[in-house]
CSV table of C-alpha atoms in Angstrom, one decimal:
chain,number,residue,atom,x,y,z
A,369,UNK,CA,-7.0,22.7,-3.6
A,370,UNK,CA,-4.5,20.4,-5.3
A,371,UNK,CA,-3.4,21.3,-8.7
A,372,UNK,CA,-3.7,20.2,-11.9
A,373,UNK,CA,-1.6,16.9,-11.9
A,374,UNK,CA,-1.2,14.7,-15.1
A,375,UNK,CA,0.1,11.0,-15.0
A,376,UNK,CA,0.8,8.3,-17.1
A,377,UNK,CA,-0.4,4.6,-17.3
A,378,UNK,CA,0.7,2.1,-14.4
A,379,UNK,CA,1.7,4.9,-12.4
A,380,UNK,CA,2.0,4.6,-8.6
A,381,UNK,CA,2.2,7.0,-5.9
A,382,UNK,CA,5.4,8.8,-5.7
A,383,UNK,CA,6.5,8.7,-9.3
A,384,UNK,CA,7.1,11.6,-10.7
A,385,UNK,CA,4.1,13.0,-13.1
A,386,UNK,CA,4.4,12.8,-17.0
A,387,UNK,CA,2.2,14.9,-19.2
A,388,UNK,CA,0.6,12.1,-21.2
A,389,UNK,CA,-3.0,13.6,-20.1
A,390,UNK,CA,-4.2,15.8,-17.6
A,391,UNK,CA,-6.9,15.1,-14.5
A,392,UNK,CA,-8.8,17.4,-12.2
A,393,UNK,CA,-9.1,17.4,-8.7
A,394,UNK,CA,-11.9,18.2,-5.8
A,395,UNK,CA,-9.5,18.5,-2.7
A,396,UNK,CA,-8.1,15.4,-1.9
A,397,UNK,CA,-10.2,13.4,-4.8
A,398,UNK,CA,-8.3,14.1,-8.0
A,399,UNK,CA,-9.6,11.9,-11.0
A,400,UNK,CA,-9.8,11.3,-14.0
A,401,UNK,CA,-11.7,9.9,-17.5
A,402,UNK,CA,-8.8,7.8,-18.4
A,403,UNK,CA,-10.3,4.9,-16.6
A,404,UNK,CA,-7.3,2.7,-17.5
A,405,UNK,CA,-5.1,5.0,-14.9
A,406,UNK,CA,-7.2,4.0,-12.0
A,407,UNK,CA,-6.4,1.9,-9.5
A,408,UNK,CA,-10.0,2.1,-8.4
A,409,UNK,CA,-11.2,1.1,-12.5
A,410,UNK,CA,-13.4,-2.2,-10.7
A,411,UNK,CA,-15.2,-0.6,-7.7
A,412,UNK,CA,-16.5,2.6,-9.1
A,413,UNK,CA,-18.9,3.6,-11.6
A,414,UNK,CA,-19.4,6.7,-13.8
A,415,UNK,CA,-17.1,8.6,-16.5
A,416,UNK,CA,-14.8,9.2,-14.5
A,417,UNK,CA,-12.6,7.2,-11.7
A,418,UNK,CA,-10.4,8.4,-8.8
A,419,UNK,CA,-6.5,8.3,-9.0
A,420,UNK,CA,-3.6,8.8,-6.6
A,421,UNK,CA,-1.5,11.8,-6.9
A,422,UNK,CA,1.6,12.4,-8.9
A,423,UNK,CA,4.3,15.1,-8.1
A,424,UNK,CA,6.0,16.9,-10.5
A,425,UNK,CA,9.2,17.0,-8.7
A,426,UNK,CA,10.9,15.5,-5.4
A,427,UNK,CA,10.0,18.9,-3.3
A,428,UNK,CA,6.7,19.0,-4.3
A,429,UNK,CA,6.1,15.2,-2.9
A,430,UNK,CA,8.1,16.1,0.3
A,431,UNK,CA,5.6,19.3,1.1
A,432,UNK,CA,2.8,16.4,0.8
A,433,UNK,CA,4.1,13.7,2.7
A,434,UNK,CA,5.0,16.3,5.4
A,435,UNK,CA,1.4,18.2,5.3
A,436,UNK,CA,-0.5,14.9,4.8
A,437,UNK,CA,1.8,13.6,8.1
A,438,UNK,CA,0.8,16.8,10.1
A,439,UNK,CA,-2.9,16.1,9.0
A,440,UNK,CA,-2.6,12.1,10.3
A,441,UNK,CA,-1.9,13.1,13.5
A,442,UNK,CA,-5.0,15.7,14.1
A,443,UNK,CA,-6.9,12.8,12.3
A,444,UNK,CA,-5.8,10.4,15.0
A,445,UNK,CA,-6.2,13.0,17.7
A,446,UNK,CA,-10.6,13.2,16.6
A,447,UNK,CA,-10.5,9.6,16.7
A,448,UNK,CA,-9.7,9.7,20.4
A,449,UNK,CA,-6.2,8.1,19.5
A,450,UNK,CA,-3.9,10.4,21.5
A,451,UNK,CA,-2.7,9.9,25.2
A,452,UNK,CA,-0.6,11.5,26.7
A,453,UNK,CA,2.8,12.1,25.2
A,454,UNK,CA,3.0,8.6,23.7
A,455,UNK,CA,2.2,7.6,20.3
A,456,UNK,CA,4.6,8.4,16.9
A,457,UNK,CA,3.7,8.1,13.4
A,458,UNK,CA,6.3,9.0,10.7
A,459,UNK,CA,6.7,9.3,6.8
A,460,UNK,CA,10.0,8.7,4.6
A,461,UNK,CA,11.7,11.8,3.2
A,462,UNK,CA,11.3,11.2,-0.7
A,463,UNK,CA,14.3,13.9,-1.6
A,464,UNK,CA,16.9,12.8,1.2
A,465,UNK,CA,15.5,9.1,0.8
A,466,UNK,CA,17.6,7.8,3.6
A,467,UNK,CA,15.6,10.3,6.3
A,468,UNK,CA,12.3,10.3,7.8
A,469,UNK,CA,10.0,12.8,9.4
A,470,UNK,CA,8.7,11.9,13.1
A,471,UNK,CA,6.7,14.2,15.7
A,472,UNK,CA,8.5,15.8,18.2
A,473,UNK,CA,7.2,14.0,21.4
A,474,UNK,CA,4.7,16.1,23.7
A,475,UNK,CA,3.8,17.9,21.0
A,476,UNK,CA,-0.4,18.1,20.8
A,477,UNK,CA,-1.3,15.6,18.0
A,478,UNK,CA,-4.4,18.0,17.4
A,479,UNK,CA,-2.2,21.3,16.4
A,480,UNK,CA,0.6,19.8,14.1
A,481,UNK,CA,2.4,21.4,11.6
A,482,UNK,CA,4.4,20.4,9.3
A,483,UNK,CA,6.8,22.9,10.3
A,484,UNK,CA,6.8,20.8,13.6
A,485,UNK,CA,7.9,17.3,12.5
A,486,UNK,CA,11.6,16.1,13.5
A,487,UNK,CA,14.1,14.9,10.5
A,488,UNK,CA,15.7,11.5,11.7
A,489,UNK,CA,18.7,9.1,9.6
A,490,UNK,CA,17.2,5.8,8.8
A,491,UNK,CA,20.5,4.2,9.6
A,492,UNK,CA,20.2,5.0,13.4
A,493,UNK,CA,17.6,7.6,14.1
A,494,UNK,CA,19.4,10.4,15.0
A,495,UNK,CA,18.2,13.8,14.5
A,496,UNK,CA,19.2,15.4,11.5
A,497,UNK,CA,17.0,18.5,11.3
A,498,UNK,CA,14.6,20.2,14.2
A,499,UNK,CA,15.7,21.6,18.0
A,500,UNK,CA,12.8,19.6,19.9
A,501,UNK,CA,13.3,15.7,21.1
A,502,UNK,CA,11.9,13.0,20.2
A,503,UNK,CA,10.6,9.7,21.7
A,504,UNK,CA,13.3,7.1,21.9
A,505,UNK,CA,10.9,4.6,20.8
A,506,UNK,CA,10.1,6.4,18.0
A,507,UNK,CA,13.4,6.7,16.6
A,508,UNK,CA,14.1,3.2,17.3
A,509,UNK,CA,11.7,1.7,15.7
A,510,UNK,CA,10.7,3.7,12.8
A,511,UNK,CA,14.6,4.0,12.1
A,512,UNK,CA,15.2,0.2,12.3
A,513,UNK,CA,12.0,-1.2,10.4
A,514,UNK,CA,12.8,1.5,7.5
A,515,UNK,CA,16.3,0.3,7.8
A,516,UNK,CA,15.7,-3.3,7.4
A,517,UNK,CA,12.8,-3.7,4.8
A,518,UNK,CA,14.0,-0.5,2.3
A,519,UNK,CA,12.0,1.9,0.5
A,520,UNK,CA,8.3,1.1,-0.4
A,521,UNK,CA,5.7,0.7,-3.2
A,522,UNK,CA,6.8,2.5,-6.7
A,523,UNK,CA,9.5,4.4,-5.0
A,524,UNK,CA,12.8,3.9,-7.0
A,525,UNK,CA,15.1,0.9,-5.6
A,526,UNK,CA,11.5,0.5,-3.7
A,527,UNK,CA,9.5,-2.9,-3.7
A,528,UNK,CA,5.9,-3.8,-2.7
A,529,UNK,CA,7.2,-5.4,0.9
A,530,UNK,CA,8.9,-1.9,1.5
A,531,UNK,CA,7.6,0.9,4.1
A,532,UNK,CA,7.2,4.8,3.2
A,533,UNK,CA,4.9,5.4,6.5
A,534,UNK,CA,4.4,4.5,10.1
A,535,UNK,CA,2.0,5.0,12.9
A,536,UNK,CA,2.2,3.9,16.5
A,537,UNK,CA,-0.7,5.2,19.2
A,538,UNK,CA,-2.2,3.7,22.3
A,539,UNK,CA,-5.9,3.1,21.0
A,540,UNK,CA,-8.2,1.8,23.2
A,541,UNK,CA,-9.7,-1.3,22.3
A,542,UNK,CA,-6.5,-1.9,20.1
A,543,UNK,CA,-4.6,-2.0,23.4
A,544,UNK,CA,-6.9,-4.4,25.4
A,545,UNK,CA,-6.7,-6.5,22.0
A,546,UNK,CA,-3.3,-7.1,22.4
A,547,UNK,CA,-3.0,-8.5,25.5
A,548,UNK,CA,-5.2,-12.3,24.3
A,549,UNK,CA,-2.5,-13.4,22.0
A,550,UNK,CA,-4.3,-13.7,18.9
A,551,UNK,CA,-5.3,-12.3,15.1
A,552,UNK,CA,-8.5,-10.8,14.2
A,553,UNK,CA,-11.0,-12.9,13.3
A,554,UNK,CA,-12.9,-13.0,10.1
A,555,UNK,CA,-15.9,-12.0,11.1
A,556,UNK,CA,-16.7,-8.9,9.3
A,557,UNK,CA,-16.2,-7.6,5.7
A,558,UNK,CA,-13.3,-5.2,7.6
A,559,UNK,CA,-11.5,-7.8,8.9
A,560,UNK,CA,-11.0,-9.4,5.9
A,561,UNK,CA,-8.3,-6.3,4.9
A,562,UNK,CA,-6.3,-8.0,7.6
A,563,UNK,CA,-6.1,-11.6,6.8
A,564,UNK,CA,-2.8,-13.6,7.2
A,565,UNK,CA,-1.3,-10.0,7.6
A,566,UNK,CA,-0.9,-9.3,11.0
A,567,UNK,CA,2.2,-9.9,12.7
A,568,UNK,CA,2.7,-10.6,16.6
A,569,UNK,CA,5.3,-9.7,18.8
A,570,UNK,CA,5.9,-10.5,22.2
A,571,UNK,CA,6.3,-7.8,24.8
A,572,UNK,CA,9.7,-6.9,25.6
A,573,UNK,CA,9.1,-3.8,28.0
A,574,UNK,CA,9.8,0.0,27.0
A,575,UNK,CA,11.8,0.6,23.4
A,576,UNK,CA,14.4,2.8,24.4
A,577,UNK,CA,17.4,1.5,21.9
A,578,UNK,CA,17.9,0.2,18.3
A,579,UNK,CA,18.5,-3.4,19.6
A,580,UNK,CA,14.9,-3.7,20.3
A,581,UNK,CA,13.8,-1.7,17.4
A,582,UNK,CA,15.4,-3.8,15.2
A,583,UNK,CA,13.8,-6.7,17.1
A,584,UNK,CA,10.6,-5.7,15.9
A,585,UNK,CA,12.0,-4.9,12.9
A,586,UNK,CA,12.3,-9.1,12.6
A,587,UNK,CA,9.1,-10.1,12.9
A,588,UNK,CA,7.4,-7.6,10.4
A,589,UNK,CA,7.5,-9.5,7.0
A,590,UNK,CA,6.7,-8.5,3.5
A,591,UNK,CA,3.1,-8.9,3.7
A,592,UNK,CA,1.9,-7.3,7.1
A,593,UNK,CA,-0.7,-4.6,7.3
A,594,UNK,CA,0.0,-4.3,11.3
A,595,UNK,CA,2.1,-5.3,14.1
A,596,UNK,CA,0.5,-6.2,17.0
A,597,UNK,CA,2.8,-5.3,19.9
A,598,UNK,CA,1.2,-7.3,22.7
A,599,UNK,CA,0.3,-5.6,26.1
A,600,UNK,CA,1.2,-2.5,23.8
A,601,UNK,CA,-0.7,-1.4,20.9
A,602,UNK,CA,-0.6,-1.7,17.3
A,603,UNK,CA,2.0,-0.5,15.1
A,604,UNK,CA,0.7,-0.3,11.0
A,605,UNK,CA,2.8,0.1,7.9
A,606,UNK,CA,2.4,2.0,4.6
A,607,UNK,CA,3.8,0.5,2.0
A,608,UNK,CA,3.3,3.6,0.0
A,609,UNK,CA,1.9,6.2,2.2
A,610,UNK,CA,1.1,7.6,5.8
A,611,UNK,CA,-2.7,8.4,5.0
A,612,UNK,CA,-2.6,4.2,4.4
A,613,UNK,CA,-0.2,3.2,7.6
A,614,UNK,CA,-3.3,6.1,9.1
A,615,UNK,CA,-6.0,4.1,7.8
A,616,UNK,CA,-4.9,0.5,9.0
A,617,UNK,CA,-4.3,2.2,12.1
A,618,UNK,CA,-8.3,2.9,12.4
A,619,UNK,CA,-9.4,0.4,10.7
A,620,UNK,CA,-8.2,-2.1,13.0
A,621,UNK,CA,-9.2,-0.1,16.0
A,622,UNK,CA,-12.5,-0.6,14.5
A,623,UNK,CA,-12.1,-4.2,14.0
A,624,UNK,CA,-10.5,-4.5,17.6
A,625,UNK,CA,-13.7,-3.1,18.9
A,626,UNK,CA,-16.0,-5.3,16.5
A,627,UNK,CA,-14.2,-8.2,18.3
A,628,UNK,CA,-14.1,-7.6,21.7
A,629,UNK,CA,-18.0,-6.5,21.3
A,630,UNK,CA,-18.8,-10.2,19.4
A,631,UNK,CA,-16.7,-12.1,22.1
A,632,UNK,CA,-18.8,-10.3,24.9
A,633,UNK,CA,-22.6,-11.3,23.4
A,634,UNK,CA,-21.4,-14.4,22.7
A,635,UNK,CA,-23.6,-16.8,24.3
A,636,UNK,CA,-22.6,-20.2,25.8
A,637,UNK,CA,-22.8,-23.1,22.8
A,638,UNK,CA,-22.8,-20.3,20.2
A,639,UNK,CA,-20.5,-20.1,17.6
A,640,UNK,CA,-19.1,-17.2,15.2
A,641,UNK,CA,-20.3,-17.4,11.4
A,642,UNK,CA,-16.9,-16.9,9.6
A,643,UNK,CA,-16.3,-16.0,6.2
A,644,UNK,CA,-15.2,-18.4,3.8
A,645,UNK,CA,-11.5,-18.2,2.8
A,646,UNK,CA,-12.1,-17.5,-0.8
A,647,UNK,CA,-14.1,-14.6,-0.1
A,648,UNK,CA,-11.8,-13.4,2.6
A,649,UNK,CA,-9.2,-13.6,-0.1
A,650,UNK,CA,-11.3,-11.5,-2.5
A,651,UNK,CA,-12.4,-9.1,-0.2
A,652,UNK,CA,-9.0,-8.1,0.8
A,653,UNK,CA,-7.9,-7.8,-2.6
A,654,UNK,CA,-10.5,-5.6,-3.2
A,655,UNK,CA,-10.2,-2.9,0.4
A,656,UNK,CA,-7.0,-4.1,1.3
A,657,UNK,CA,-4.4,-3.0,-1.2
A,658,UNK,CA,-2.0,0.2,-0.3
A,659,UNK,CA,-4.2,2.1,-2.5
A,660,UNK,CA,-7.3,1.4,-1.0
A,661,UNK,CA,-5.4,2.1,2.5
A,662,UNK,CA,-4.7,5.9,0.9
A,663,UNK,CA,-8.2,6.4,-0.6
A,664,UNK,CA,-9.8,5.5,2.8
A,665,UNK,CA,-8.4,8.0,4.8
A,666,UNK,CA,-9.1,10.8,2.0
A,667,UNK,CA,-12.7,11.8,3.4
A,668,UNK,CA,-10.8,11.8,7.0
A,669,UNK,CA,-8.0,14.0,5.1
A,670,UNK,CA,-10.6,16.4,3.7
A,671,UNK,CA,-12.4,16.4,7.0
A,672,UNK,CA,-9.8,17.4,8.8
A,673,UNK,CA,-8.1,20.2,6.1
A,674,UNK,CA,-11.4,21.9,6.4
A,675,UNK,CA,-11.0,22.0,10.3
A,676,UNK,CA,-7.6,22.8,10.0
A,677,UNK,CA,-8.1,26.3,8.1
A,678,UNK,CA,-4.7,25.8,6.1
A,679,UNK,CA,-2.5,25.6,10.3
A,680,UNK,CA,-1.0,21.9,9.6
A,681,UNK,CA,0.7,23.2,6.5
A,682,UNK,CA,2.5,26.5,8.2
């Protein structure tokens, strides 16, 4: 169980805790009666509301990012994301702020540890820290988007089009999405978390080497969610955490499926029933922000601690 965190007013995740007044937490749900804190104040009801954590110092925030990492990657393992030895998800170091963590490749995604993820440099992806390799695509493209679009959400020097977490896997309806050159459409309350925010980006073969990490790099702006990599997968960003980049990640598998399911009934002469724009808009201000991304994945994230029995964290 977390511990006793206490925050201040307008914080964000990462920042370091004040003592202005103290919350409680139920495993991954810490909360508080200071409904002005939240950043969940408009879509819940009661005395008290839910609240991102704070960190008391730099190491305590790396031992979560690494642990909450280790627990993204059995998370995407029950969802049936894993095959074979591809698929890389990574988190920014918040003490050595120009590193990242990244799985060592062939490593099960069901039995990670923290003690298992690789240390990379942002500048060129090079391993830093850990004996075991890692996928060349992994540390060219994690290296070069982190490189080009700085550090993320509330993080110091950071700004709201930054990245602090990445995740790459071979899903399956994901991957026959991104072969028919086109967006989700709006035709679910899901969706909407995705509109006008997901990037495409032609297939250039294998990523072996930073020139075509930093190609993909290009064509991620500010305001994605996801990349789609055609005839590849999806690649989704957290602008302030991995348990958000996670959530994208199967939320749009979701959506992917949704899709391809609505495309097949589809009868000749029919049409879809989309939303209308200004509720698309609302709707994704409402599930879509980077908070919403973290808060989704926390019923996963206690899920998946309880399975664990404390292993990710050794």
């Amino acid at each position: 169980m977390m511990a006793i965190l206490s925050l201040r007013s307008g914080f964000r995740y990462g920042t370091r805790a004040s003592h202005s007044r103290n919350i409680g937490t139920i495993s991954n749900f810490p909360y508080t009666a200071n409904v002005s804190v939240s950043p969940f104040a408009s879509i819940q009801r009661g005395k008290t509301r839910s609240v991102m954590p704070s960190f008391s110092s730099l190491e305590e925030e790396r031992v979560y990012r690494k642990e909450h990492l280790a627990l993204a990657f059995r998370i995407l393992h029950r969802f049936g994301f894993a095959e074979g030895v591809a698929g890389h998800c990574s988190v920014r170091d918040p003490v050595e702020a120009d590193t990242f963590w990244v799985n060592p490749q062939g490593k099960s995604f069901a039995r990670m540890r923290q003690s298992d993820l690789i240390q990379c440099r942002v500048e060129d992806g090079d391993i830093v820290k850990g004996e075991l390799p890692v996928d060349a695509s992994a540390t060219s493209i994690h290296s070069q988007l982190y490189k080009a679009v700085g550090r993320g959400k509330g993080q110091e020097g950071g700004s709201e089009g930054g990245v602090e977490g990445l995740v790459h896997v071979h899903s399956p309806y994901t991957k026959a999405f991104s072969a028919l050159n086109r967006t989700l459409d709006m035709i679910s309350q899901d969706a909407c978390a995705f509109y006008e925010q997901q990037a495409l980006v032609p297939f250039a073969g294998g990523v072996f080497d930073n020139q075509e990490g930093a190609r993909i790099a290009s064509l991620i702006g500010p305001h994605h969610k996801v990349a789609i990599l055609q005839n590849h997968g999806l690649l989704s960003v957290g602008r302030l955490s991995i348990d958000e980049a996670a959530w994208w990640q199967i939320s749009f598998e979701m959506c992917a499926k949704a899709q391809i399911l609505a495309d097949s009934a589809l009868r000749p002469g029919e049409k879809f029933v989309f939303a209308e724009e200004q509720n698309i808009l609302d709707t994704r201000a409402e599930i879509g922000s980077p908070e919403m991304g973290w808060f989704c994945l926390a019923a996963a994230v206690e899920e998946e601690e309880w399975h664990s029995k404390g292993e990710h964290k050794l």
